[in-house]
PDB file of C-alpha atoms in Angstrom:
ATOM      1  CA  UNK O   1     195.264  67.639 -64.643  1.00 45.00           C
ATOM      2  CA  UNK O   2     191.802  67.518 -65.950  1.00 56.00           C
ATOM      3  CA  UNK O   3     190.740  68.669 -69.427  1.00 55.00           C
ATOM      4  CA  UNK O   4     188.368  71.294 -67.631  1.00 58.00           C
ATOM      5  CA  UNK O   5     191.046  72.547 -65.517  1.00 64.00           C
ATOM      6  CA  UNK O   6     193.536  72.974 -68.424  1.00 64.00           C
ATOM      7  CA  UNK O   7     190.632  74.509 -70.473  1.00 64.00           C
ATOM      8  CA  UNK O   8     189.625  77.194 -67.084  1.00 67.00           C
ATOM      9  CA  UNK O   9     193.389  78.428 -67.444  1.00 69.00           C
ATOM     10  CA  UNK O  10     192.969  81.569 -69.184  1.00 82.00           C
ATOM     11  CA  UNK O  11     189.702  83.236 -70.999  1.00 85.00           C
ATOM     12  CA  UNK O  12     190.796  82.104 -75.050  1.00 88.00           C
ATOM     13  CA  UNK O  13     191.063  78.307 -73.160  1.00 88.00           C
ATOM     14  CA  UNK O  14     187.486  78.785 -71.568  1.00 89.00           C
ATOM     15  CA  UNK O  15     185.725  80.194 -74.730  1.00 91.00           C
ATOM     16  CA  UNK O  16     186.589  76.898 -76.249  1.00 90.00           C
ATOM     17  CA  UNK O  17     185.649  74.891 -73.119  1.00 89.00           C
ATOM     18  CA  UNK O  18     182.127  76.679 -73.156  1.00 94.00           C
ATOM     19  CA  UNK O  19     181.737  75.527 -77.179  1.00 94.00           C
ATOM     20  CA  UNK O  20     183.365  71.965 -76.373  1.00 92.00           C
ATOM     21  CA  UNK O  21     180.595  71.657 -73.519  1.00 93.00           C
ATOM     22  CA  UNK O  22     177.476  72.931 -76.051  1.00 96.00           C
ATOM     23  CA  UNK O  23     178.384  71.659 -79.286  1.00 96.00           C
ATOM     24  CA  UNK O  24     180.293  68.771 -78.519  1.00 95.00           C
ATOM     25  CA  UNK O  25     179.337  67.624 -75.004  1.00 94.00           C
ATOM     26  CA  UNK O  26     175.348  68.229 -74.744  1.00 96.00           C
ATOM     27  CA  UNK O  27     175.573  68.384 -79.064  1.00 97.00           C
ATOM     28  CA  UNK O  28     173.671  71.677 -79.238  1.00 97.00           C
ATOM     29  CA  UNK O  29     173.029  71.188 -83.296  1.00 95.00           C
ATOM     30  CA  UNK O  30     170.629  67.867 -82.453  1.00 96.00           C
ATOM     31  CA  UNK O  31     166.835  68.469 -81.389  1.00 96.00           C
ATOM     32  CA  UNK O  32     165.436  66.694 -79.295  1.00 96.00           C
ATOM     33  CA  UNK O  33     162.057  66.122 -78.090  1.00 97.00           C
ATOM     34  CA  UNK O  34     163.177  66.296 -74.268  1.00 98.00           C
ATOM     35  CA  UNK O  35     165.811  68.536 -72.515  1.00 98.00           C
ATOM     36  CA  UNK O  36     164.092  68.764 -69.129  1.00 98.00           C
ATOM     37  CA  UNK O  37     165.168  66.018 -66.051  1.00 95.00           C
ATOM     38  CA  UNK O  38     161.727  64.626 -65.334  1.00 96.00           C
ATOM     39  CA  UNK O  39     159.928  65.668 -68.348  1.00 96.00           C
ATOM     40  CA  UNK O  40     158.406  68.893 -67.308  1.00 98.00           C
ATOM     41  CA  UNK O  41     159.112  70.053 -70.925  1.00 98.00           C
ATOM     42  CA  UNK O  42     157.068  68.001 -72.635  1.00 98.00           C
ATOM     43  CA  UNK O  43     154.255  68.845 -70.566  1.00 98.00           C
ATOM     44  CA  UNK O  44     154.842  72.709 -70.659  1.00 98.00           C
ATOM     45  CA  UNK O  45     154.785  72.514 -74.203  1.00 98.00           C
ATOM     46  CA  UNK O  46     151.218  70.328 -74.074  1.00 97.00           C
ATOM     47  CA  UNK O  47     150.134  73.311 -72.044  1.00 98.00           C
ATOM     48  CA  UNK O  48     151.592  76.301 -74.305  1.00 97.00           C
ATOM     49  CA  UNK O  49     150.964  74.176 -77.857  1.00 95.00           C
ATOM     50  CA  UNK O  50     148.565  76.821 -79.194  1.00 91.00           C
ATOM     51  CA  UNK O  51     150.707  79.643 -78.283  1.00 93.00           C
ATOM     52  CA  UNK O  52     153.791  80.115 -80.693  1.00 91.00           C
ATOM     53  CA  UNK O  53     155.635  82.776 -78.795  1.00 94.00           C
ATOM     54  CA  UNK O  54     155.844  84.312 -75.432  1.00 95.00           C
ATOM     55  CA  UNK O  55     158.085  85.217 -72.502  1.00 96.00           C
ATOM     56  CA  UNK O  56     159.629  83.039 -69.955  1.00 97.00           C
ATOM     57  CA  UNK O  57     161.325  83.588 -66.602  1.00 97.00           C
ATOM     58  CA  UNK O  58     163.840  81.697 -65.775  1.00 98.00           C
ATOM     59  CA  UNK O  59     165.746  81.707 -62.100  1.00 97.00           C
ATOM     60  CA  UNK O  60     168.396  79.343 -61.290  1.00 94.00           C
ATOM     61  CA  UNK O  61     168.551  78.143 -65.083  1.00 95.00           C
ATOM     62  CA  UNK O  62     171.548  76.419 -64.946  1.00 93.00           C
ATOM     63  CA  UNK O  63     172.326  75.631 -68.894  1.00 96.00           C
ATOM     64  CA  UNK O  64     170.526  76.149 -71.821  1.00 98.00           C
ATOM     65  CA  UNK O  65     170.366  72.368 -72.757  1.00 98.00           C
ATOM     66  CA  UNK O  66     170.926  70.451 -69.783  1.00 95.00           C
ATOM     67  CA  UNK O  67     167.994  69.597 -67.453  1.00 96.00           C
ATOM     68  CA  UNK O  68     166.341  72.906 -69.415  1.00 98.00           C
ATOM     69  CA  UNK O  69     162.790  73.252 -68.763  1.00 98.00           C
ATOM     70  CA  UNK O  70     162.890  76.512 -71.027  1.00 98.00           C
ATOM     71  CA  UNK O  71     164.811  74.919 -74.063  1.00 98.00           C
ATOM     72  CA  UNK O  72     161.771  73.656 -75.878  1.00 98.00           C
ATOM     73  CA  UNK O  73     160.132  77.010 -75.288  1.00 98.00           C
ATOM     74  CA  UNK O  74     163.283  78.564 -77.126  1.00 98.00           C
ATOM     75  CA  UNK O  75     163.153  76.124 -80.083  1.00 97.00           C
ATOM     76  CA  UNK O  76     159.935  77.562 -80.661  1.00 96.00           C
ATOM     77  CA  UNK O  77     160.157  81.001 -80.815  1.00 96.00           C
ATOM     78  CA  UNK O  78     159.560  82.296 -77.136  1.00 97.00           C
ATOM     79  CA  UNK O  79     162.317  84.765 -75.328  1.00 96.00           C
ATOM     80  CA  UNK O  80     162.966  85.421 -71.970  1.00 95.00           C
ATOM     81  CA  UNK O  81     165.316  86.604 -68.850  1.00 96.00           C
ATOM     82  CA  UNK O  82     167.469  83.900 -67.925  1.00 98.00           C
ATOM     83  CA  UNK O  83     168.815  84.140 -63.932  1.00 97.00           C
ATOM     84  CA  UNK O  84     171.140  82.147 -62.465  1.00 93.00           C
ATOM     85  CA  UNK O  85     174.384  82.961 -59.367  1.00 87.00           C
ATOM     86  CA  UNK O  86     177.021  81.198 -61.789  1.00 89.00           C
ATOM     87  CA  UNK O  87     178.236  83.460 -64.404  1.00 90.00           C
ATOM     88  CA  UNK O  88     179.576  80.343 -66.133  1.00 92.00           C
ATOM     89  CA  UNK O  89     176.111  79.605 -66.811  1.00 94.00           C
ATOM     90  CA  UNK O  90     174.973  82.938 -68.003  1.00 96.00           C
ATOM     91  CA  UNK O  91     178.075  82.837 -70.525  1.00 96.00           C
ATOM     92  CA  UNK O  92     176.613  79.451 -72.214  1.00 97.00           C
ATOM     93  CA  UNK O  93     172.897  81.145 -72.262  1.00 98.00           C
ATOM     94  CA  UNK O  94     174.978  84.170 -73.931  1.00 98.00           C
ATOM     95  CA  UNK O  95     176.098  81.805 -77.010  1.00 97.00           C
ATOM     96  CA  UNK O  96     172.675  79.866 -77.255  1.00 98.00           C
ATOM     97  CA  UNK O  97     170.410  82.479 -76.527  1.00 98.00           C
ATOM     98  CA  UNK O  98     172.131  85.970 -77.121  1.00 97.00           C
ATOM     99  CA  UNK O  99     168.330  87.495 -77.770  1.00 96.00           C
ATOM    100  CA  UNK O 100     167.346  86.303 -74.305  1.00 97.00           C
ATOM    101  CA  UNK O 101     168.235  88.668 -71.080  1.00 96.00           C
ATOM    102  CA  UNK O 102     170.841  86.506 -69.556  1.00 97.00           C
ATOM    103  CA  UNK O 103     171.856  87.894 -65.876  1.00 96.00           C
ATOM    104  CA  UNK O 104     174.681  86.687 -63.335  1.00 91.00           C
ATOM    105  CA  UNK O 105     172.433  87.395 -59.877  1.00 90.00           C
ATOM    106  CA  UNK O 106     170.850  85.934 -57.076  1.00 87.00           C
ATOM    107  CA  UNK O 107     167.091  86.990 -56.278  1.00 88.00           C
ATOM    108  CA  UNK O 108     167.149  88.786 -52.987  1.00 83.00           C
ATOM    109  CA  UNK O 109     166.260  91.607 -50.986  1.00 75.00           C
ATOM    110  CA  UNK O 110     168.872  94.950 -51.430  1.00 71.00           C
ATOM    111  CA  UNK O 111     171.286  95.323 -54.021  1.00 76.00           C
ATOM    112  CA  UNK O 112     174.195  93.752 -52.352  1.00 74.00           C
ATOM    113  CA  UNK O 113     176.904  91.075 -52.445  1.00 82.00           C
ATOM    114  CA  UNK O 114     176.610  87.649 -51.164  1.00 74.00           C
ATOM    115  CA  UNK O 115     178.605  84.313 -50.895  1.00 74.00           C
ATOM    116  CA  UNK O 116     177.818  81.470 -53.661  1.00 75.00           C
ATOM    117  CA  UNK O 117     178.657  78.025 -52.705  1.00 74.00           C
ATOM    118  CA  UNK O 118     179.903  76.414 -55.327  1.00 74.00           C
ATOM    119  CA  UNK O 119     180.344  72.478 -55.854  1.00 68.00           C
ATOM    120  CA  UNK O 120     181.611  72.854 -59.430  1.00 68.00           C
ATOM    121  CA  UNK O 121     181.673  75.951 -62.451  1.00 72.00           C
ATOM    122  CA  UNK O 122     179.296  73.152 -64.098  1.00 69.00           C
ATOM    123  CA  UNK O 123     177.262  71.543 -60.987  1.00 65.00           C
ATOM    124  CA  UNK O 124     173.209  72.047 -60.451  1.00 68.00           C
ATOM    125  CA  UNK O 125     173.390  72.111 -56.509  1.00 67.00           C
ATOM    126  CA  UNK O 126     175.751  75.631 -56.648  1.00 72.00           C
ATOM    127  CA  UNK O 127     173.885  78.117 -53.821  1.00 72.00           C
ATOM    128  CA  UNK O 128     173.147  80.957 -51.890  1.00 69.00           C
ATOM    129  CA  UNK O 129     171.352  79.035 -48.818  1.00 66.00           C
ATOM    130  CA  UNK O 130     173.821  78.020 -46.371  1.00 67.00           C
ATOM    131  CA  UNK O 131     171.591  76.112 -44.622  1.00 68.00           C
ATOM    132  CA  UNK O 132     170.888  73.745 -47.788  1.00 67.00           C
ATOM    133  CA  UNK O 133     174.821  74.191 -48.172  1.00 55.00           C
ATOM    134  CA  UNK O 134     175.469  72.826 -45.087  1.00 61.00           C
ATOM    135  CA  UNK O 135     173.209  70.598 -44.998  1.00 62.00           C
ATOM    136  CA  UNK O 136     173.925  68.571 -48.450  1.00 61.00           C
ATOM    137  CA  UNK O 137     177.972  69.382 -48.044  1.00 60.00           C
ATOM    138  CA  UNK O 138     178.851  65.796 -47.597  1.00 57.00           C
ATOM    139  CA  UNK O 139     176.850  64.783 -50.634  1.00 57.00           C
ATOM    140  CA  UNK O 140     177.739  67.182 -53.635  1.00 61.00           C
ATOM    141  CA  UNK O 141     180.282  69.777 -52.524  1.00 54.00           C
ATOM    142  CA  UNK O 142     183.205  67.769 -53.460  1.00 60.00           C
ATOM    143  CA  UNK O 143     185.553  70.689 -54.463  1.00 60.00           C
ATOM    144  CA  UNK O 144     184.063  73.528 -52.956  1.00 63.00           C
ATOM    145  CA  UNK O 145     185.019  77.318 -53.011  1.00 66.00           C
ATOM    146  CA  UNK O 146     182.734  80.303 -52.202  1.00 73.00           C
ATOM    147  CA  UNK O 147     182.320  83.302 -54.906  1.00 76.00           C
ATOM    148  CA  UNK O 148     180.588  86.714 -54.374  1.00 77.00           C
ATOM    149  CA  UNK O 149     177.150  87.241 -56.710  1.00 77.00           C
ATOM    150  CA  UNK O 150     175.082  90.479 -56.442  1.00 81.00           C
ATOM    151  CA  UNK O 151     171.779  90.165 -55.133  1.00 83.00           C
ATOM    152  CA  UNK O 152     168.902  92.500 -56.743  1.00 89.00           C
ATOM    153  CA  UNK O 153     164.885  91.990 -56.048  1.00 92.00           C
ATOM    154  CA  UNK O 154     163.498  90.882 -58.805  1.00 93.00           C
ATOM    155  CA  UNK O 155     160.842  93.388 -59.581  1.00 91.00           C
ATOM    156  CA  UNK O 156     163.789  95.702 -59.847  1.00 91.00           C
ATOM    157  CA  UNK O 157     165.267  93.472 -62.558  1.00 91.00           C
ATOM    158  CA  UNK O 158     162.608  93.255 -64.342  1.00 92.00           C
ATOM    159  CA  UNK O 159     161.487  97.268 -64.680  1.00 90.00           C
ATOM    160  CA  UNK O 160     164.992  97.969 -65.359  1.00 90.00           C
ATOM    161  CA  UNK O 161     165.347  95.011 -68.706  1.00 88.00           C
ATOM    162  CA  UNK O 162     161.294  96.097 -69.513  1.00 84.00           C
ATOM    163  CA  UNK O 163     159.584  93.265 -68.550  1.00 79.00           C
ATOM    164  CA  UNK O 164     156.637  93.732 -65.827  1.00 65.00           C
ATOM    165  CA  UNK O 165     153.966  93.290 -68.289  1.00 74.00           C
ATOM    166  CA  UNK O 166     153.187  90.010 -69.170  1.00 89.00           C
ATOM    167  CA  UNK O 167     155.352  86.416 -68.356  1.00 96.00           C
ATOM    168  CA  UNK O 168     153.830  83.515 -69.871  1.00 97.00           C
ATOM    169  CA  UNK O 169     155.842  80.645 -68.122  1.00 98.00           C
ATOM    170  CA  UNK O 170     158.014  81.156 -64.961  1.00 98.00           C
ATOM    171  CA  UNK O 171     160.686  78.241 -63.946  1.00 98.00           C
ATOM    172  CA  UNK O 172     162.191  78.246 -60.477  1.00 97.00           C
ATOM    173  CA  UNK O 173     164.996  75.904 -59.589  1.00 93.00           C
ATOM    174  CA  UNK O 174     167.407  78.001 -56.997  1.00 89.00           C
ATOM    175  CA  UNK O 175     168.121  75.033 -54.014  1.00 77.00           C
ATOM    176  CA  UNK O 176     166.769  75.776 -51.122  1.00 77.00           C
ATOM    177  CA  UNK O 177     165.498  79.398 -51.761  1.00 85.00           C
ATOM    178  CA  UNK O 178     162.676  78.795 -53.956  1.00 93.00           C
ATOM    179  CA  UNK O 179     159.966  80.109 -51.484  1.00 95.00           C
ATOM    180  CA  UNK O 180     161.865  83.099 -50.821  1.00 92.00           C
ATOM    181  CA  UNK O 181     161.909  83.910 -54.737  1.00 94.00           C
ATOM    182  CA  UNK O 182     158.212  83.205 -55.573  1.00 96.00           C
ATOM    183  CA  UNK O 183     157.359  85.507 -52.534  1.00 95.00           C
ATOM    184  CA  UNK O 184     158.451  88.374 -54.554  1.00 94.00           C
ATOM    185  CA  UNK O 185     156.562  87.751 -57.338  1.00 94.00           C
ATOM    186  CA  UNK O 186     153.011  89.259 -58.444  1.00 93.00           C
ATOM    187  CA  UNK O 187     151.160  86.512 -60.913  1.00 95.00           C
ATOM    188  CA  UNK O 188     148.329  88.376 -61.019  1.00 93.00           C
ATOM    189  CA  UNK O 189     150.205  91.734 -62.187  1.00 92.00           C
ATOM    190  CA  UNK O 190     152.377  89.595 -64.440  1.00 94.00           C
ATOM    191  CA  UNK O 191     149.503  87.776 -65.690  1.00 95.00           C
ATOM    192  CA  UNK O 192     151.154  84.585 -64.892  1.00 97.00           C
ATOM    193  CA  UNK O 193     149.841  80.788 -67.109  1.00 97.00           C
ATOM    194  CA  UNK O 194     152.205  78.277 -65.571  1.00 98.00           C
ATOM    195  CA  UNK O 195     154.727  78.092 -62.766  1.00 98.00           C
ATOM    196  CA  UNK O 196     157.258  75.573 -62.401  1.00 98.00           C
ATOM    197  CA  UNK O 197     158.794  75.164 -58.722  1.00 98.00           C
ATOM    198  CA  UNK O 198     160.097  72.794 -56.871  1.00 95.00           C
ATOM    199  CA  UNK O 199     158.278  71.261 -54.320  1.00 95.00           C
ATOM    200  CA  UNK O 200     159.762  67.727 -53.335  1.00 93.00           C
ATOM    201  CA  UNK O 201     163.611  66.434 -52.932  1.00 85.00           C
ATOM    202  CA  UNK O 202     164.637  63.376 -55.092  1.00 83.00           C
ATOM    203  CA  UNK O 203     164.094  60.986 -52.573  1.00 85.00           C
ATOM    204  CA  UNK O 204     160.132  62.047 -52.824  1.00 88.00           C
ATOM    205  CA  UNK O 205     160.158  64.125 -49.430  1.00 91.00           C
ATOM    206  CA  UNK O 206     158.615  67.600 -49.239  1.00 93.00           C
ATOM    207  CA  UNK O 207     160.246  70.560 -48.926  1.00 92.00           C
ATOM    208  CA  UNK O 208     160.182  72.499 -46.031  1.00 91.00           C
ATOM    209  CA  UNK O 209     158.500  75.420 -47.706  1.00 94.00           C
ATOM    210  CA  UNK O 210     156.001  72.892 -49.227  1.00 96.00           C
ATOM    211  CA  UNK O 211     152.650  74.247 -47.471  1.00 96.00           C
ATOM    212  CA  UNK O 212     153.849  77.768 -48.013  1.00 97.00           C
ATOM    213  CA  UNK O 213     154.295  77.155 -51.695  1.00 97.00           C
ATOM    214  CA  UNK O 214     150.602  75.504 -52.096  1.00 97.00           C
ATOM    215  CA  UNK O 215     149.276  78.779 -49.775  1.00 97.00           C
ATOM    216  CA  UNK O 216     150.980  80.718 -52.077  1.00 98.00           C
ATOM    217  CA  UNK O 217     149.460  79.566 -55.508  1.00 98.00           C
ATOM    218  CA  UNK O 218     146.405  79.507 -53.408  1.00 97.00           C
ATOM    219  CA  UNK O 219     146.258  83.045 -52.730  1.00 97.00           C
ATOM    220  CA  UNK O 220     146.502  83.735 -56.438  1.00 97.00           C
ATOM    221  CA  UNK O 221     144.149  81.221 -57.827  1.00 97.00           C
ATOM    222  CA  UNK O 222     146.664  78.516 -59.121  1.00 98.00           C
ATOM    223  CA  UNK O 223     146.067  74.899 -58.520  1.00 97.00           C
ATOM    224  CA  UNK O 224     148.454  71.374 -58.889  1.00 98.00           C
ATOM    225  CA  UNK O 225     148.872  70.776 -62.639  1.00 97.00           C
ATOM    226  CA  UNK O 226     151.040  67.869 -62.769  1.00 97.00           C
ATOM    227  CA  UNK O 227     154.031  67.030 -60.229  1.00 97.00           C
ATOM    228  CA  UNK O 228     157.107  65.125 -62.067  1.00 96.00           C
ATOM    229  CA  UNK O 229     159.845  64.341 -59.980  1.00 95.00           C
ATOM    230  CA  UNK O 230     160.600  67.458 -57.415  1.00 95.00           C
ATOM    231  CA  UNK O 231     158.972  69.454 -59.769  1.00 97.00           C
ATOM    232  CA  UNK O 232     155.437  70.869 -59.755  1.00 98.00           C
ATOM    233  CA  UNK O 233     153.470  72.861 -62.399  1.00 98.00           C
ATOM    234  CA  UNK O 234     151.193  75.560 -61.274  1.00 98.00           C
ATOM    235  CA  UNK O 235     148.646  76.402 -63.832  1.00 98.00           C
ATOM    236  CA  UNK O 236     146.117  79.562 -63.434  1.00 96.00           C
ATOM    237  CA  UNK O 237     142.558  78.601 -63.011  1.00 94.00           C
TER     238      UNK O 237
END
């Protein structure tokens, strides 16, 4: 048996498996100047380097150190609402970042329950799009197993935790639903500086919803910042 699964037996075992995997695993006492996969953080940081705190959204956030585009932000002084369908995640965010609004939901339409694919407790490619499910099954979902999430729209979430006002930085990473999620989002309400989405799979290919995304950022006067890996920033003109 794996340390993981002996560690997932029983909740005093996985309190210490969610401190092993921050403090000893991704050694959440060290700094670093990068936490991000392809290096958005270092240039969200250029972009934000006058501005010592502010607010960040982010959906489908994974872990607070690993492949974090928000981390940086953190080390500096911002807060934020961190999103993500695995509540494993959210309970990581909740010892790293117990200021920050950290919620267990997917970003949908009504208030309901809906299947999670899950590859692993601790995997990026986890979802709530079958079709991308099905579609990269062979690849990633090794040991799969399905788990219900509540969906909420997102405007809801964010009048109900106080935040409609102003987000300074907004990170999107949700596999294969990251059109549907920026359609429910106002930038010019929210007075939006800098989007992250992504645009592109690994292997360099667009996304389906590529043109949609770029009409999108058109409509509210973003432009192409800088694309780094599958990831593109969106900066406000």
């Amino acid at each position: 048996m794996s340390l993981r699964k002996i560690f997932l037996k029983s909740k005093l075992s996985y309190k210490i498996y969610l401190i092993y995997n921050l403090f000893i695993r991704h050694k959440a006492f060290l700094r670093r100047s990068s936490y991000s996969q392809w290096g958005e953080d270092i240039d969200i940081i250029k972009y934000f380097k006058k501005k010592q705190s502010g607010i960040y959204l982010d959906i489908g956030c994974f872990h607070p150190l690993m492949y974090s585009n928000t981390c940086l932000l953190h080390q500096k002084g911002w807060t934020g609402i961190n999103i993500d369908l695995n509540q494993t995640t959210i309970d990581l965010f909740n010892i790293l970042r117990p200021n920050d609004i950290n919620l267990c939901r997917i970003i949908g339409g009504q208030k309901k329950k809906m299947n999670v694919y899950f590859d692993s407790l601790f995997s990026p490619v986890n979802t709530a799009d079958k079709k991308f499910y099905k579609e990269h099954k062979k690849k990633f979902f090794k040991n799969e197993f399905i788990r219900e999430v509540t969906s909420q729209k997102l405007n809801d979430i964010l009048i109900q935790n106080k935040v409609s006002k102003k987000i300074n930085f907004i990170n999107i990473d949700v596999e294969g639903m990251d059109y549907k999620v920026l359609q429910q989002l106002n930038l010019r309400r929210l007075k939006v500086d800098l989007v992250a989405i992504e645009t592109h799979y690994v292997s360099g290919r667009k996304t389906k919803d590529y043109n949609k995304i770029l009409n999108f950022f058109k409509k509210y006067d973003f432009s192409l910042l800088k694309k780094l890996g599958p990831t593109s920033l969106f900066s406000k003109n």
